[in-house]
mmCIF file with all atom_site columns, C-alpha atoms and ligand atoms in Angstrom:
data_model
loop_
_atom_site.group_PDB
_atom_site.id
_atom_site.type_symbol
_atom_site.label_atom_id
_atom_site.label_alt_id
_atom_site.label_comp_id
_atom_site.label_asym_id
_atom_site.label_entity_id
_atom_site.label_seq_id
_atom_site.pdbx_PDB_ins_code
_atom_site.Cartn_x
_atom_site.Cartn_y
_atom_site.Cartn_z
_atom_site.occupancy
_atom_site.B_iso_or_equiv
_atom_site.pdbx_formal_charge
_atom_site.auth_seq_id
_atom_site.auth_comp_id
_atom_site.auth_asym_id
_atom_site.auth_atom_id
_atom_site.pdbx_PDB_model_num
ATOM   1   C CA . UNK A 1 1   ? 21.999  -12.306 43.063 1.00 97.00 ? 1   UNK A CA 1
ATOM   2   C CA . UNK A 1 2   ? 19.472  -10.370 45.249 1.00 98.00 ? 2   UNK A CA 1
ATOM   3   C CA . UNK A 1 3   ? 15.989  -10.447 43.789 1.00 98.00 ? 3   UNK A CA 1
ATOM   4   C CA . UNK A 1 4   ? 13.072  -8.036  44.460 1.00 98.00 ? 4   UNK A CA 1
ATOM   5   C CA . UNK A 1 5   ? 9.360   -9.133  43.767 1.00 99.00 ? 5   UNK A CA 1
ATOM   6   C CA . UNK A 1 6   ? 7.029   -6.441  42.736 1.00 98.00 ? 6   UNK A CA 1
ATOM   7   C CA . UNK A 1 7   ? 3.514   -7.134  43.738 1.00 98.00 ? 7   UNK A CA 1
ATOM   8   C CA . UNK A 1 8   ? -0.202  -5.985  44.036 1.00 98.00 ? 8   UNK A CA 1
ATOM   9   C CA . UNK A 1 9   ? -2.589  -8.597  44.656 1.00 98.00 ? 9   UNK A CA 1
ATOM   10  C CA . UNK A 1 10  ? -2.661  -12.404 45.989 1.00 98.00 ? 10  UNK A CA 1
ATOM   11  C CA . UNK A 1 11  ? 1.179   -13.292 45.378 1.00 98.00 ? 11  UNK A CA 1
ATOM   12  C CA . UNK A 1 12  ? 0.840   -16.704 44.036 1.00 98.00 ? 12  UNK A CA 1
ATOM   13  C CA . UNK A 1 13  ? 3.756   -15.949 41.404 1.00 98.00 ? 13  UNK A CA 1
ATOM   14  C CA . UNK A 1 14  ? 5.623   -14.392 44.353 1.00 98.00 ? 14  UNK A CA 1
ATOM   15  C CA . UNK A 1 15  ? 5.255   -17.759 46.492 1.00 98.00 ? 15  UNK A CA 1
ATOM   16  C CA . UNK A 1 16  ? 6.449   -19.904 43.626 1.00 98.00 ? 16  UNK A CA 1
ATOM   17  C CA . UNK A 1 17  ? 9.720   -17.588 43.283 1.00 98.00 ? 17  UNK A CA 1
ATOM   18  C CA . UNK A 1 18  ? 10.279  -17.179 46.861 1.00 98.00 ? 18  UNK A CA 1
ATOM   19  C CA . UNK A 1 19  ? 10.070  -21.189 47.111 1.00 98.00 ? 19  UNK A CA 1
ATOM   20  C CA . UNK A 1 20  ? 12.100  -21.974 44.237 1.00 98.00 ? 20  UNK A CA 1
ATOM   21  C CA . UNK A 1 21  ? 14.872  -19.456 45.285 1.00 98.00 ? 21  UNK A CA 1
ATOM   22  C CA . UNK A 1 22  ? 16.246  -21.611 48.393 1.00 95.00 ? 22  UNK A CA 1
ATOM   23  C CA . UNK A 1 23  ? 18.975  -23.808 48.641 1.00 92.00 ? 23  UNK A CA 1
ATOM   24  C CA . UNK A 1 24  ? 21.479  -23.767 46.106 1.00 94.00 ? 24  UNK A CA 1
ATOM   25  C CA . UNK A 1 25  ? 19.813  -21.426 43.840 1.00 95.00 ? 25  UNK A CA 1
ATOM   26  C CA . UNK A 1 26  ? 22.044  -18.421 42.409 1.00 96.00 ? 26  UNK A CA 1
ATOM   27  C CA . UNK A 1 27  ? 19.220  -16.052 43.572 1.00 98.00 ? 27  UNK A CA 1
ATOM   28  C CA . UNK A 1 28  ? 17.542  -14.979 46.878 1.00 98.00 ? 28  UNK A CA 1
ATOM   29  C CA . UNK A 1 29  ? 14.295  -12.915 47.317 1.00 98.00 ? 29  UNK A CA 1
ATOM   30  C CA . UNK A 1 30  ? 15.386  -10.203 49.768 1.00 98.00 ? 30  UNK A CA 1
ATOM   31  C CA . UNK A 1 31  ? 12.406  -7.981  49.161 1.00 98.00 ? 31  UNK A CA 1
ATOM   32  C CA . UNK A 1 32  ? 9.061   -7.922  48.277 1.00 98.00 ? 32  UNK A CA 1
ATOM   33  C CA . UNK A 1 33  ? 7.449   -4.516  47.315 1.00 98.00 ? 33  UNK A CA 1
ATOM   34  C CA . UNK A 1 34  ? 3.911   -3.694  47.061 1.00 98.00 ? 34  UNK A CA 1
ATOM   35  C CA . UNK A 1 35  ? 2.308   -0.697  45.447 1.00 98.00 ? 35  UNK A CA 1
ATOM   36  C CA . UNK A 1 36  ? -0.863  -1.040  47.670 1.00 98.00 ? 36  UNK A CA 1
ATOM   37  C CA . UNK A 1 37  ? -1.220  -1.834  51.166 1.00 98.00 ? 37  UNK A CA 1
ATOM   38  C CA . UNK A 1 38  ? -4.517  -4.103  50.305 1.00 98.00 ? 38  UNK A CA 1
ATOM   39  C CA . UNK A 1 39  ? -2.143  -6.960  48.505 1.00 98.00 ? 39  UNK A CA 1
ATOM   40  C CA . UNK A 1 40  ? -2.776  -10.070 50.058 1.00 98.00 ? 40  UNK A CA 1
ATOM   41  C CA . UNK A 1 41  ? 0.727   -11.186 49.108 1.00 98.00 ? 41  UNK A CA 1
ATOM   42  C CA . UNK A 1 42  ? 2.757   -8.933  51.484 1.00 98.00 ? 42  UNK A CA 1
ATOM   43  C CA . UNK A 1 43  ? 1.654   -10.959 54.528 1.00 98.00 ? 43  UNK A CA 1
ATOM   44  C CA . UNK A 1 44  ? 2.563   -14.160 52.690 1.00 98.00 ? 44  UNK A CA 1
ATOM   45  C CA . UNK A 1 45  ? 6.027   -12.895 52.084 1.00 98.00 ? 45  UNK A CA 1
ATOM   46  C CA . UNK A 1 46  ? 6.312   -11.875 55.765 1.00 98.00 ? 46  UNK A CA 1
ATOM   47  C CA . UNK A 1 47  ? 5.207   -15.509 56.689 1.00 98.00 ? 47  UNK A CA 1
ATOM   48  C CA . UNK A 1 48  ? 8.174   -16.783 54.417 1.00 97.00 ? 48  UNK A CA 1
ATOM   49  C CA . UNK A 1 49  ? 10.555  -14.402 56.665 1.00 98.00 ? 49  UNK A CA 1
ATOM   50  C CA . UNK A 1 50  ? 10.902  -11.908 53.473 1.00 98.00 ? 50  UNK A CA 1
ATOM   51  C CA . UNK A 1 51  ? 11.149  -8.283  54.062 1.00 98.00 ? 51  UNK A CA 1
ATOM   52  C CA . UNK A 1 52  ? 7.896   -6.723  52.432 1.00 98.00 ? 52  UNK A CA 1
ATOM   53  C CA . UNK A 1 53  ? 7.399   -2.976  52.038 1.00 98.00 ? 53  UNK A CA 1
ATOM   54  C CA . UNK A 1 54  ? 4.524   -1.024  50.844 1.00 98.00 ? 54  UNK A CA 1
ATOM   55  C CA . UNK A 1 55  ? 5.140   2.105   48.534 1.00 98.00 ? 55  UNK A CA 1
ATOM   56  C CA . UNK A 1 56  ? 1.519   3.282   48.171 1.00 97.00 ? 56  UNK A CA 1
ATOM   57  C CA . UNK A 1 57  ? 1.096   4.661   44.782 1.00 96.00 ? 57  UNK A CA 1
ATOM   58  C CA . UNK A 1 58  ? -1.985  6.428   46.086 1.00 95.00 ? 58  UNK A CA 1
ATOM   59  C CA . UNK A 1 59  ? -0.033  8.482   48.547 1.00 96.00 ? 59  UNK A CA 1
ATOM   60  C CA . UNK A 1 60  ? 2.198   9.857   45.693 1.00 96.00 ? 60  UNK A CA 1
ATOM   61  C CA . UNK A 1 61  ? -0.433  10.270  42.795 1.00 92.00 ? 61  UNK A CA 1
ATOM   62  C CA . UNK A 1 62  ? -0.128  11.706  40.510 1.00 91.00 ? 62  UNK A CA 1
ATOM   63  C CA . UNK A 1 63  ? 3.529   12.356  41.250 1.00 94.00 ? 63  UNK A CA 1
ATOM   64  C CA . UNK A 1 64  ? 4.971   9.290   39.445 1.00 94.00 ? 64  UNK A CA 1
ATOM   65  C CA . UNK A 1 65  ? 8.356   10.541  39.349 1.00 95.00 ? 65  UNK A CA 1
ATOM   66  C CA . UNK A 1 66  ? 8.080   10.453  43.457 1.00 97.00 ? 66  UNK A CA 1
ATOM   67  C CA . UNK A 1 67  ? 6.514   7.208   43.467 1.00 97.00 ? 67  UNK A CA 1
ATOM   68  C CA . UNK A 1 68  ? 9.296   5.574   41.164 1.00 97.00 ? 68  UNK A CA 1
ATOM   69  C CA . UNK A 1 69  ? 12.188  7.227   43.404 1.00 97.00 ? 69  UNK A CA 1
ATOM   70  C CA . UNK A 1 70  ? 10.585  5.643   46.440 1.00 98.00 ? 70  UNK A CA 1
ATOM   71  C CA . UNK A 1 71  ? 10.617  2.106   44.684 1.00 98.00 ? 71  UNK A CA 1
ATOM   72  C CA . UNK A 1 72  ? 14.105  2.855   43.859 1.00 98.00 ? 72  UNK A CA 1
ATOM   73  C CA . UNK A 1 73  ? 15.087  3.886   47.278 1.00 98.00 ? 73  UNK A CA 1
ATOM   74  C CA . UNK A 1 74  ? 14.068  0.567   48.722 1.00 98.00 ? 74  UNK A CA 1
ATOM   75  C CA . UNK A 1 75  ? 15.434  -1.372  45.777 1.00 98.00 ? 75  UNK A CA 1
ATOM   76  C CA . UNK A 1 76  ? 18.753  0.165   46.494 1.00 98.00 ? 76  UNK A CA 1
ATOM   77  C CA . UNK A 1 77  ? 18.651  -0.032  50.134 1.00 98.00 ? 77  UNK A CA 1
ATOM   78  C CA . UNK A 1 78  ? 18.221  -3.847  49.826 1.00 98.00 ? 78  UNK A CA 1
ATOM   79  C CA . UNK A 1 79  ? 21.081  -4.117  47.054 1.00 98.00 ? 79  UNK A CA 1
ATOM   80  C CA . UNK A 1 80  ? 18.689  -5.497  44.527 1.00 98.00 ? 80  UNK A CA 1
ATOM   81  C CA . UNK A 1 81  ? 20.229  -7.045  41.247 1.00 98.00 ? 81  UNK A CA 1
ATOM   82  C CA . UNK A 1 82  ? 17.056  -8.082  39.656 1.00 98.00 ? 82  UNK A CA 1
ATOM   83  C CA . UNK A 1 83  ? 13.261  -7.138  39.746 1.00 98.00 ? 83  UNK A CA 1
ATOM   84  C CA . UNK A 1 84  ? 10.599  -9.830  38.932 1.00 98.00 ? 84  UNK A CA 1
ATOM   85  C CA . UNK A 1 85  ? 7.211   -8.228  38.532 1.00 98.00 ? 85  UNK A CA 1
ATOM   86  C CA . UNK A 1 86  ? 4.624   -10.490 39.562 1.00 98.00 ? 86  UNK A CA 1
ATOM   87  C CA . UNK A 1 87  ? 1.173   -9.503  39.250 1.00 98.00 ? 87  UNK A CA 1
ATOM   88  C CA . UNK A 1 88  ? 2.233   -6.168  39.521 1.00 98.00 ? 88  UNK A CA 1
ATOM   89  C CA . UNK A 1 89  ? -0.723  -3.764  38.176 1.00 96.00 ? 89  UNK A CA 1
ATOM   90  C CA . UNK A 1 90  ? 1.026   -0.642  37.789 1.00 95.00 ? 90  UNK A CA 1
ATOM   91  C CA . UNK A 1 91  ? 2.743   0.682   34.569 1.00 94.00 ? 91  UNK A CA 1
ATOM   92  C CA . UNK A 1 92  ? 6.239   1.613   35.103 1.00 97.00 ? 92  UNK A CA 1
ATOM   93  C CA . UNK A 1 93  ? 7.757   4.718   33.721 1.00 95.00 ? 93  UNK A CA 1
ATOM   94  C CA . UNK A 1 94  ? 10.424  4.822   30.941 1.00 95.00 ? 94  UNK A CA 1
ATOM   95  C CA . UNK A 1 95  ? 12.994  6.302   33.348 1.00 96.00 ? 95  UNK A CA 1
ATOM   96  C CA . UNK A 1 96  ? 12.730  3.364   35.917 1.00 97.00 ? 96  UNK A CA 1
ATOM   97  C CA . UNK A 1 97  ? 12.422  0.759   33.395 1.00 98.00 ? 97  UNK A CA 1
ATOM   98  C CA . UNK A 1 98  ? 15.858  2.176   31.525 1.00 96.00 ? 98  UNK A CA 1
ATOM   99  C CA . UNK A 1 99  ? 17.373  2.118   35.005 1.00 97.00 ? 99  UNK A CA 1
ATOM   100 C CA . UNK A 1 100 ? 16.766  -1.533  35.378 1.00 98.00 ? 100 UNK A CA 1
ATOM   101 C CA . UNK A 1 101 ? 17.300  -2.583  31.441 1.00 96.00 ? 101 UNK A CA 1
ATOM   102 C CA . UNK A 1 102 ? 18.190  -6.137  31.174 1.00 96.00 ? 102 UNK A CA 1
ATOM   103 C CA . UNK A 1 103 ? 17.394  -6.589  35.010 1.00 98.00 ? 103 UNK A CA 1
ATOM   104 C CA . UNK A 1 104 ? 13.553  -6.362  35.140 1.00 98.00 ? 104 UNK A CA 1
ATOM   105 C CA . UNK A 1 105 ? 11.308  -9.191  33.872 1.00 98.00 ? 105 UNK A CA 1
ATOM   106 C CA . UNK A 1 106 ? 7.679   -9.916  34.011 1.00 98.00 ? 106 UNK A CA 1
ATOM   107 C CA . UNK A 1 107 ? 4.908   -12.651 33.788 1.00 98.00 ? 107 UNK A CA 1
ATOM   108 C CA . UNK A 1 108 ? 2.040   -11.998 31.669 1.00 98.00 ? 108 UNK A CA 1
ATOM   109 C CA . UNK A 1 109 ? -1.144  -14.238 31.229 1.00 98.00 ? 109 UNK A CA 1
ATOM   110 C CA . UNK A 1 110 ? -1.133  -14.633 27.565 1.00 98.00 ? 110 UNK A CA 1
ATOM   111 C CA . UNK A 1 111 ? 0.843   -15.893 24.938 1.00 98.00 ? 111 UNK A CA 1
ATOM   112 C CA . UNK A 1 112 ? 2.223   -12.525 23.807 1.00 98.00 ? 112 UNK A CA 1
ATOM   113 C CA . UNK A 1 113 ? 2.349   -10.570 21.616 1.00 98.00 ? 113 UNK A CA 1
ATOM   114 C CA . UNK A 1 114 ? -1.505  -11.516 21.596 1.00 98.00 ? 114 UNK A CA 1
ATOM   115 C CA . UNK A 1 115 ? -3.262  -9.834  24.213 1.00 98.00 ? 115 UNK A CA 1
ATOM   116 C CA . UNK A 1 116 ? -1.364  -7.611  25.733 1.00 98.00 ? 116 UNK A CA 1
ATOM   117 C CA . UNK A 1 117 ? -2.871  -5.574  28.777 1.00 97.00 ? 117 UNK A CA 1
ATOM   118 C CA . UNK A 1 118 ? -6.185  -6.724  30.957 1.00 97.00 ? 118 UNK A CA 1
ATOM   119 C CA . UNK A 1 119 ? -8.565  -9.241  30.306 1.00 98.00 ? 119 UNK A CA 1
ATOM   120 C CA . UNK A 1 120 ? -6.558  -11.801 28.778 1.00 98.00 ? 120 UNK A CA 1
ATOM   121 C CA . UNK A 1 121 ? -8.344  -14.999 29.229 1.00 98.00 ? 121 UNK A CA 1
ATOM   122 C CA . UNK A 1 122 ? -11.764 -13.322 28.209 1.00 98.00 ? 122 UNK A CA 1
ATOM   123 C CA . UNK A 1 123 ? -10.217 -11.878 24.861 1.00 98.00 ? 123 UNK A CA 1
ATOM   124 C CA . UNK A 1 124 ? -8.658  -15.211 24.035 1.00 98.00 ? 124 UNK A CA 1
ATOM   125 C CA . UNK A 1 125 ? -11.980 -17.107 24.581 1.00 98.00 ? 125 UNK A CA 1
ATOM   126 C CA . UNK A 1 126 ? -13.926 -14.256 22.691 1.00 98.00 ? 126 UNK A CA 1
ATOM   127 C CA . UNK A 1 127 ? -11.342 -14.949 19.660 1.00 98.00 ? 127 UNK A CA 1
ATOM   128 C CA . UNK A 1 128 ? -11.957 -18.491 19.621 1.00 97.00 ? 128 UNK A CA 1
ATOM   129 C CA . UNK A 1 129 ? -8.521  -19.627 20.276 1.00 98.00 ? 129 UNK A CA 1
ATOM   130 C CA . UNK A 1 130 ? -7.719  -23.150 20.976 1.00 98.00 ? 130 UNK A CA 1
ATOM   131 C CA . UNK A 1 131 ? -4.360  -22.527 23.133 1.00 98.00 ? 131 UNK A CA 1
ATOM   132 C CA . UNK A 1 132 ? -3.780  -19.691 25.600 1.00 98.00 ? 132 UNK A CA 1
ATOM   133 C CA . UNK A 1 133 ? -0.866  -19.705 28.011 1.00 98.00 ? 133 UNK A CA 1
ATOM   134 C CA . UNK A 1 134 ? 1.493   -17.071 29.733 1.00 98.00 ? 134 UNK A CA 1
ATOM   135 C CA . UNK A 1 135 ? 4.641   -15.398 29.078 1.00 98.00 ? 135 UNK A CA 1
ATOM   136 C CA . UNK A 1 136 ? 7.894   -14.359 30.817 1.00 98.00 ? 136 UNK A CA 1
ATOM   137 C CA . UNK A 1 137 ? 9.541   -11.571 29.112 1.00 98.00 ? 137 UNK A CA 1
ATOM   138 C CA . UNK A 1 138 ? 11.833  -8.662  29.800 1.00 98.00 ? 138 UNK A CA 1
ATOM   139 C CA . UNK A 1 139 ? 10.233  -5.453  30.549 1.00 98.00 ? 139 UNK A CA 1
ATOM   140 C CA . UNK A 1 140 ? 10.668  -2.486  28.208 1.00 97.00 ? 140 UNK A CA 1
ATOM   141 C CA . UNK A 1 141 ? 8.857   0.894   27.991 1.00 96.00 ? 141 UNK A CA 1
ATOM   142 C CA . UNK A 1 142 ? 5.979   -0.264  25.830 1.00 96.00 ? 142 UNK A CA 1
ATOM   143 C CA . UNK A 1 143 ? 3.565   -2.527  27.643 1.00 95.00 ? 143 UNK A CA 1
ATOM   144 C CA . UNK A 1 144 ? 4.051   -6.296  27.360 1.00 94.00 ? 144 UNK A CA 1
ATOM   145 C CA . UNK A 1 145 ? 6.280   -5.997  24.574 1.00 96.00 ? 145 UNK A CA 1
ATOM   146 C CA . UNK A 1 146 ? 9.964   -7.047  25.783 1.00 96.00 ? 146 UNK A CA 1
ATOM   147 C CA . UNK A 1 147 ? 11.938  -9.796  24.738 1.00 98.00 ? 147 UNK A CA 1
ATOM   148 C CA . UNK A 1 148 ? 10.272  -13.162 25.341 1.00 98.00 ? 148 UNK A CA 1
ATOM   149 C CA . UNK A 1 149 ? 12.073  -15.587 27.562 1.00 98.00 ? 149 UNK A CA 1
ATOM   150 C CA . UNK A 1 150 ? 9.466   -18.358 27.614 1.00 98.00 ? 150 UNK A CA 1
ATOM   151 C CA . UNK A 1 151 ? 6.011   -19.371 27.044 1.00 98.00 ? 151 UNK A CA 1
ATOM   152 C CA . UNK A 1 152 ? 3.566   -21.703 28.765 1.00 98.00 ? 152 UNK A CA 1
ATOM   153 C CA . UNK A 1 153 ? 0.494   -23.190 26.922 1.00 98.00 ? 153 UNK A CA 1
ATOM   154 C CA . UNK A 1 154 ? -2.891  -24.466 28.134 1.00 98.00 ? 154 UNK A CA 1
ATOM   155 C CA . UNK A 1 155 ? -5.717  -25.726 25.788 1.00 98.00 ? 155 UNK A CA 1
ATOM   156 C CA . UNK A 1 156 ? -8.618  -23.753 26.011 1.00 98.00 ? 156 UNK A CA 1
ATOM   157 C CA . UNK A 1 157 ? -11.453 -26.336 26.716 1.00 97.00 ? 157 UNK A CA 1
ATOM   158 C CA . UNK A 1 158 ? -14.864 -26.213 24.808 1.00 94.00 ? 158 UNK A CA 1
ATOM   159 C CA . UNK A 1 159 ? -17.403 -23.886 27.049 1.00 91.00 ? 159 UNK A CA 1
ATOM   160 C CA . UNK A 1 160 ? -14.666 -22.692 29.158 1.00 96.00 ? 160 UNK A CA 1
ATOM   161 C CA . UNK A 1 161 ? -15.056 -19.412 31.164 1.00 98.00 ? 161 UNK A CA 1
ATOM   162 C CA . UNK A 1 162 ? -12.348 -16.872 31.593 1.00 98.00 ? 162 UNK A CA 1
ATOM   163 C CA . UNK A 1 163 ? -12.104 -17.859 35.649 1.00 98.00 ? 163 UNK A CA 1
ATOM   164 C CA . UNK A 1 164 ? -11.156 -21.513 35.071 1.00 98.00 ? 164 UNK A CA 1
ATOM   165 C CA . UNK A 1 165 ? -9.155  -20.613 32.094 1.00 98.00 ? 165 UNK A CA 1
ATOM   166 C CA . UNK A 1 166 ? -7.267  -18.225 34.458 1.00 98.00 ? 166 UNK A CA 1
ATOM   167 C CA . UNK A 1 167 ? -6.823  -20.611 36.992 1.00 98.00 ? 167 UNK A CA 1
ATOM   168 C CA . UNK A 1 168 ? -5.421  -23.404 34.611 1.00 98.00 ? 168 UNK A CA 1
ATOM   169 C CA . UNK A 1 169 ? -2.915  -20.751 33.258 1.00 98.00 ? 169 UNK A CA 1
ATOM   170 C CA . UNK A 1 170 ? -1.852  -19.471 36.759 1.00 98.00 ? 170 UNK A CA 1
ATOM   171 C CA . UNK A 1 171 ? -0.669  -23.276 37.543 1.00 98.00 ? 171 UNK A CA 1
ATOM   172 C CA . UNK A 1 172 ? 1.472   -22.767 34.513 1.00 98.00 ? 172 UNK A CA 1
ATOM   173 C CA . UNK A 1 173 ? 2.844   -19.596 35.544 1.00 98.00 ? 173 UNK A CA 1
ATOM   174 C CA . UNK A 1 174 ? 3.989   -21.088 38.713 1.00 98.00 ? 174 UNK A CA 1
ATOM   175 C CA . UNK A 1 175 ? 6.198   -23.810 36.914 1.00 98.00 ? 175 UNK A CA 1
ATOM   176 C CA . UNK A 1 176 ? 7.428   -21.313 34.475 1.00 98.00 ? 176 UNK A CA 1
ATOM   177 C CA . UNK A 1 177 ? 8.358   -18.195 36.131 1.00 98.00 ? 177 UNK A CA 1
ATOM   178 C CA . UNK A 1 178 ? 10.742  -20.023 38.574 1.00 98.00 ? 178 UNK A CA 1
ATOM   179 C CA . UNK A 1 179 ? 12.143  -21.832 35.893 1.00 98.00 ? 179 UNK A CA 1
ATOM   180 C CA . UNK A 1 180 ? 13.035  -18.836 33.746 1.00 98.00 ? 180 UNK A CA 1
ATOM   181 C CA . UNK A 1 181 ? 14.121  -16.882 36.503 1.00 98.00 ? 181 UNK A CA 1
ATOM   182 C CA . UNK A 1 182 ? 16.646  -19.435 37.599 1.00 98.00 ? 182 UNK A CA 1
ATOM   183 C CA . UNK A 1 183 ? 18.165  -19.799 33.950 1.00 98.00 ? 183 UNK A CA 1
ATOM   184 C CA . UNK A 1 184 ? 18.332  -15.761 33.716 1.00 98.00 ? 184 UNK A CA 1
ATOM   185 C CA . UNK A 1 185 ? 20.137  -15.683 37.050 1.00 98.00 ? 185 UNK A CA 1
ATOM   186 C CA . UNK A 1 186 ? 22.610  -18.225 35.778 1.00 97.00 ? 186 UNK A CA 1
ATOM   187 C CA . UNK A 1 187 ? 22.873  -16.449 32.402 1.00 96.00 ? 187 UNK A CA 1
ATOM   188 C CA . UNK A 1 188 ? 23.626  -13.142 33.913 1.00 96.00 ? 188 UNK A CA 1
ATOM   189 C CA . UNK A 1 189 ? 26.249  -14.593 36.497 1.00 95.00 ? 189 UNK A CA 1
ATOM   190 C CA . UNK A 1 190 ? 28.012  -16.575 33.684 1.00 94.00 ? 190 UNK A CA 1
ATOM   191 C CA . UNK A 1 191 ? 28.074  -12.974 31.568 1.00 90.00 ? 191 UNK A CA 1
ATOM   192 C CA . UNK A 1 192 ? 29.634  -10.997 34.594 1.00 88.00 ? 192 UNK A CA 1
ATOM   193 C CA . UNK A 1 193 ? 32.140  -13.791 35.133 1.00 88.00 ? 193 UNK A CA 1
ATOM   194 C CA . UNK A 1 194 ? 33.236  -13.841 31.541 1.00 83.00 ? 194 UNK A CA 1
HETATM 195 C C1 . LIG B 2 .   ? -1.154  -13.365 37.267 1.00 54.70 ? 201 LIG B C1 1
HETATM 196 O O1 . LIG B 2 .   ? -1.796  -14.362 36.347 1.00 54.70 ? 201 LIG B O1 1
HETATM 197 C C2 . LIG B 2 .   ? -0.201  -12.483 36.579 1.00 54.70 ? 201 LIG B C2 1
HETATM 198 O O2 . LIG B 2 .   ? 0.140   -13.137 35.239 1.00 54.70 ? 201 LIG B O2 1
HETATM 199 C C3 . LIG B 2 .   ? -0.958  -11.628 35.999 1.00 54.70 ? 201 LIG B C3 1
HETATM 200 O O3 . LIG B 2 .   ? -1.825  -11.260 37.356 1.00 54.70 ? 201 LIG B O3 1
HETATM 201 C C4 . LIG B 2 .   ? -2.282  -12.436 37.876 1.00 54.70 ? 201 LIG B C4 1
HETATM 202 C C5 . LIG B 2 .   ? -1.606  -12.189 39.345 1.00 54.70 ? 201 LIG B C5 1
HETATM 203 O O4 . LIG B 2 .   ? -1.378  -13.352 40.117 1.00 54.70 ? 201 LIG B O4 1
HETATM 204 N N1 . LIG B 2 .   ? -0.356  -10.274 35.865 1.00 54.70 ? 201 LIG B N1 1
HETATM 205 C C6 . LIG B 2 .   ? -0.620  -9.429  35.179 1.00 54.70 ? 201 LIG B C6 1
HETATM 206 O O5 . LIG B 2 .   ? -1.805  -9.308  34.490 1.00 54.70 ? 201 LIG B O5 1
HETATM 207 C C7 . LIG B 2 .   ? 0.279   -8.255  34.808 1.00 54.70 ? 201 LIG B C7 1
HETATM 208 N N2 . LIG B 2 .   ? 0.047   -7.639  33.700 1.00 54.70 ? 201 LIG B N2 1
HETATM 209 P P1 . LIG B 2 .   ? -0.598  -13.533 41.338 1.00 54.70 ? 201 LIG B P1 1
HETATM 210 O O6 . LIG B 2 .   ? -0.866  -11.949 42.247 1.00 54.70 ? 201 LIG B O6 1
HETATM 211 O O7 . LIG B 2 .   ? -1.446  -14.595 42.269 1.00 54.70 ? 201 LIG B O7 1
HETATM 212 O O8 . LIG B 2 .   ? 0.806   -13.821 41.107 1.00 54.70 ? 201 LIG B O8 1
#
C-alpha cells in the first residue's frame, strides 16, 4: 500500500513512519508533501531516498481549493492509497477530507477528546492533569475529532513545563504512530481481500 506523509515541520513522526515501513511491511512511504518550503523534514525525507514535494500554501492563499487540488495531483501522480498527517499544521477542507474518507490518519499530541487544536501540553499542565499523551485518529472535517485508533500515555511530572512534556510525549508518538499505521494497513488489506 502506497503511503504519503504530509508535514509542516521537523518531521520526527515522519521519520518514525518511514523507518518502520521497510522490509516485510504492508506499506511503503512513496511521497512526503510539505505545505511549506521551511519544513526541516523535507531534507530528512530526501536523505532517506523518499520523494519530497512542497505544495506551498503561501503561493495559493487564499485559494484553498487550488491548494488542495495541487495536493491531490501529487497524491494521484504517486498512486497514494493512504495519507498520514505528521505535524501537518494546516486544516484541510471538507471536500479534500471526504475524498480520502477512511484513508487519512493524524497524530495529535493530547489525549483526545481533550485539547483539540494547539498548545496542548500547556493546557494539560494548566488544567492540573496528571496524565498527558498522544492520539492517533482518523481525520474528519471537524478538527481532531475522527475515530480514535489508539493513545499513548505519559505521566505529567511535578513542576513539569510544556517543553519537557512535549519531548516526552513525542517519544510516545514515535512508538505509537508506526504501530497503528501498520495495523491500519493490515486491516485495510484484509477488508479488500475479503
Ligand atoms: C508532534 O507533536 C505532532 O503530534 C504535532 O506536532 C508535532 C510535530 O512533530 N502535531 C500537531 O499538533 C497536529 N495538530 P514532528 O514534525 O517532529 O513529527
